[in-house]
Structures are given as C-alpha cells and as structure tokens.
Amino acid sequence: MQPLNIQAYSSQESTNEYIIELQVTSPPDWDELQQPVEAFLIQNGFSIVEFMYGADRFTWRLDLAGLTAQFHVELLTTSFWFETDDKVTYNAIKLGL
C-alpha cells in the first residue's frame, strides 16, 4: 500500500459549515482507496467511528480527541475534504495538517 500524499489547499468558513479541501497527488484506484485513506486518518490522530459509501462517494465519520468531523472522497471529481460543524474542530484539523 502506497501512502497518500495529501496537503490542505483550500478552506472555507461559514456560519453552518467549515470545509477543508485537500490536494492529493496520485490518488489510488477507487477500489483500493479505503485502506490508504484510513491509514492517513489514523496517522493524523483520528479515530474512525463509521464508514459509509455510496455510488460515487466515501465518507468517514471521525473523532479527534472528542471533536467530531467527516472526511469525504468523491470519485467523479476526485475531491478529498474534511467537513466540520464548528470552528473549534475546523481549527484543530487545520493545525494538524
């Protein structure tokens, strides 16, 4: 398994949503994506609470020292991003990346 090369490249704050978009160089094939993403999340201090998948998106519900976030990967746009509901979690993730 090749580790993911991920770095934050954009973030947005709004009153209801906090998004941190990530740039991934050489993402793995869709069929092999779950394991390297989970390794990246665990390496960065997240506990995986739940994994969900649909037709074109993987979503992980995460815990970071009691803070809740979601990590999304979308196949059609090859997009990777964190989503939080509050500024504390948003800032904690940004600082850790």
Short mmCIF file of C-alpha atoms in Angstrom, two decimals:
data_model
loop_
_atom_site.label_atom_id
_atom_site.label_comp_id
_atom_site.label_asym_id
_atom_site.label_seq_id
_atom_site.Cartn_x
_atom_site.Cartn_y
_atom_site.Cartn_z
CA MET A 1 0.00 0.00 0.00
CA GLN A 2 1.41 3.34 -1.04
CA PRO A 3 0.72 6.17 1.45
CA LEU A 4 -1.37 9.08 0.26
CA ASN A 5 0.40 12.35 -0.37
CA ILE A 6 -2.17 14.82 1.00
CA GLN A 7 -1.97 18.50 1.84
CA ALA A 8 -4.57 21.17 2.58
CA TYR A 9 -5.03 23.64 -0.25
CA SER A 10 -8.24 25.50 0.48
CA SER A 11 -10.53 26.12 3.41
CA GLN A 12 -13.85 27.86 3.86
CA GLU A 13 -15.64 29.14 6.91
CA SER A 14 -19.33 29.89 7.09
CA THR A 15 -21.81 30.02 9.92
CA ASN A 16 -23.09 26.48 9.28
CA GLU A 17 -20.22 24.68 7.62
CA TYR A 18 -16.45 24.50 7.81
CA ILE A 19 -14.68 22.81 4.89
CA ILE A 20 -11.00 21.95 4.40
CA GLU A 21 -10.29 20.82 0.86
CA LEU A 22 -7.25 18.64 0.26
CA GLN A 23 -4.96 18.16 -2.69
CA VAL A 24 -3.99 14.54 -3.30
CA THR A 25 -1.21 13.69 -5.70
CA SER A 26 -1.52 10.31 -7.40
CA PRO A 27 -4.69 9.08 -5.68
CA PRO A 28 -5.07 5.29 -5.70
CA ASP A 29 -7.70 3.48 -7.73
CA TRP A 30 -11.22 3.72 -6.34
CA ASP A 31 -11.23 0.01 -5.44
CA GLU A 32 -8.07 0.44 -3.34
CA LEU A 33 -8.86 3.79 -1.74
CA GLN A 34 -10.29 2.83 1.65
CA GLN A 35 -7.14 1.39 3.21
CA PRO A 36 -4.71 4.27 2.39
CA VAL A 37 -7.27 6.89 3.44
CA GLU A 38 -7.88 5.13 6.75
CA ALA A 39 -4.12 4.85 7.33
CA PHE A 40 -3.80 8.61 6.68
CA LEU A 41 -6.65 9.42 9.08
CA ILE A 42 -5.32 7.21 11.88
CA GLN A 43 -1.79 8.53 11.39
CA ASN A 44 -3.17 12.05 11.89
CA GLY A 45 -4.85 11.20 15.21
CA PHE A 46 -8.41 10.45 14.08
CA SER A 47 -10.49 7.55 15.33
CA ILE A 48 -12.86 6.16 12.72
CA VAL A 49 -16.38 5.99 14.10
CA GLU A 50 -18.20 4.95 10.94
CA PHE A 51 -17.51 4.33 7.26
CA MET A 52 -20.22 4.93 4.66
CA TYR A 53 -20.13 4.63 0.90
CA GLY A 54 -22.45 5.39 -1.96
CA ALA A 55 -22.31 5.28 -5.72
CA ASP A 56 -19.65 7.98 -6.05
CA ARG A 57 -18.59 8.98 -2.52
CA PHE A 58 -16.83 7.52 0.51
CA THR A 59 -17.46 9.18 3.88
CA TRP A 60 -15.78 8.57 7.21
CA ARG A 61 -17.31 9.88 10.44
CA LEU A 62 -14.38 10.70 12.72
CA ASP A 63 -13.47 11.55 16.28
CA LEU A 64 -10.47 13.76 17.07
CA ALA A 65 -10.00 13.95 20.85
CA GLY A 66 -13.75 14.31 21.37
CA LEU A 67 -14.31 16.52 18.33
CA THR A 68 -16.49 15.23 15.50
CA ALA A 69 -15.73 15.62 11.80
CA GLN A 70 -16.36 13.91 8.49
CA PHE A 71 -13.90 13.09 5.73
CA HIS A 72 -15.25 12.75 2.19
CA VAL A 73 -13.82 11.39 -1.05
CA GLU A 74 -15.80 11.87 -4.24
CA LEU A 75 -15.00 9.73 -7.28
CA LEU A 76 -16.41 11.91 -10.06
CA THR A 77 -14.32 14.96 -9.18
CA THR A 78 -11.52 13.15 -7.34
CA SER A 79 -12.17 15.51 -4.43
CA PHE A 80 -11.00 14.98 -0.85
CA TRP A 81 -12.23 17.16 2.03
CA PHE A 82 -12.92 17.45 5.74
CA GLU A 83 -16.26 18.83 6.91
CA THR A 84 -16.99 20.06 10.42
CA ASP A 85 -19.88 21.81 12.15
CA ASP A 86 -17.88 24.12 14.39
CA LYS A 87 -14.88 26.40 14.33
CA VAL A 88 -13.01 24.58 17.13
CA THR A 89 -12.91 21.30 15.18
CA TYR A 90 -12.14 23.14 11.94
CA ASN A 91 -9.16 24.90 13.53
CA ALA A 92 -7.91 21.69 15.20
CA ILE A 93 -7.87 19.88 11.84
CA LYS A 94 -6.23 22.81 10.04
CA LEU A 95 -3.49 22.97 12.66
CA GLY A 96 -2.83 19.25 12.38
CA LEU A 97 -2.45 19.17 8.60
#
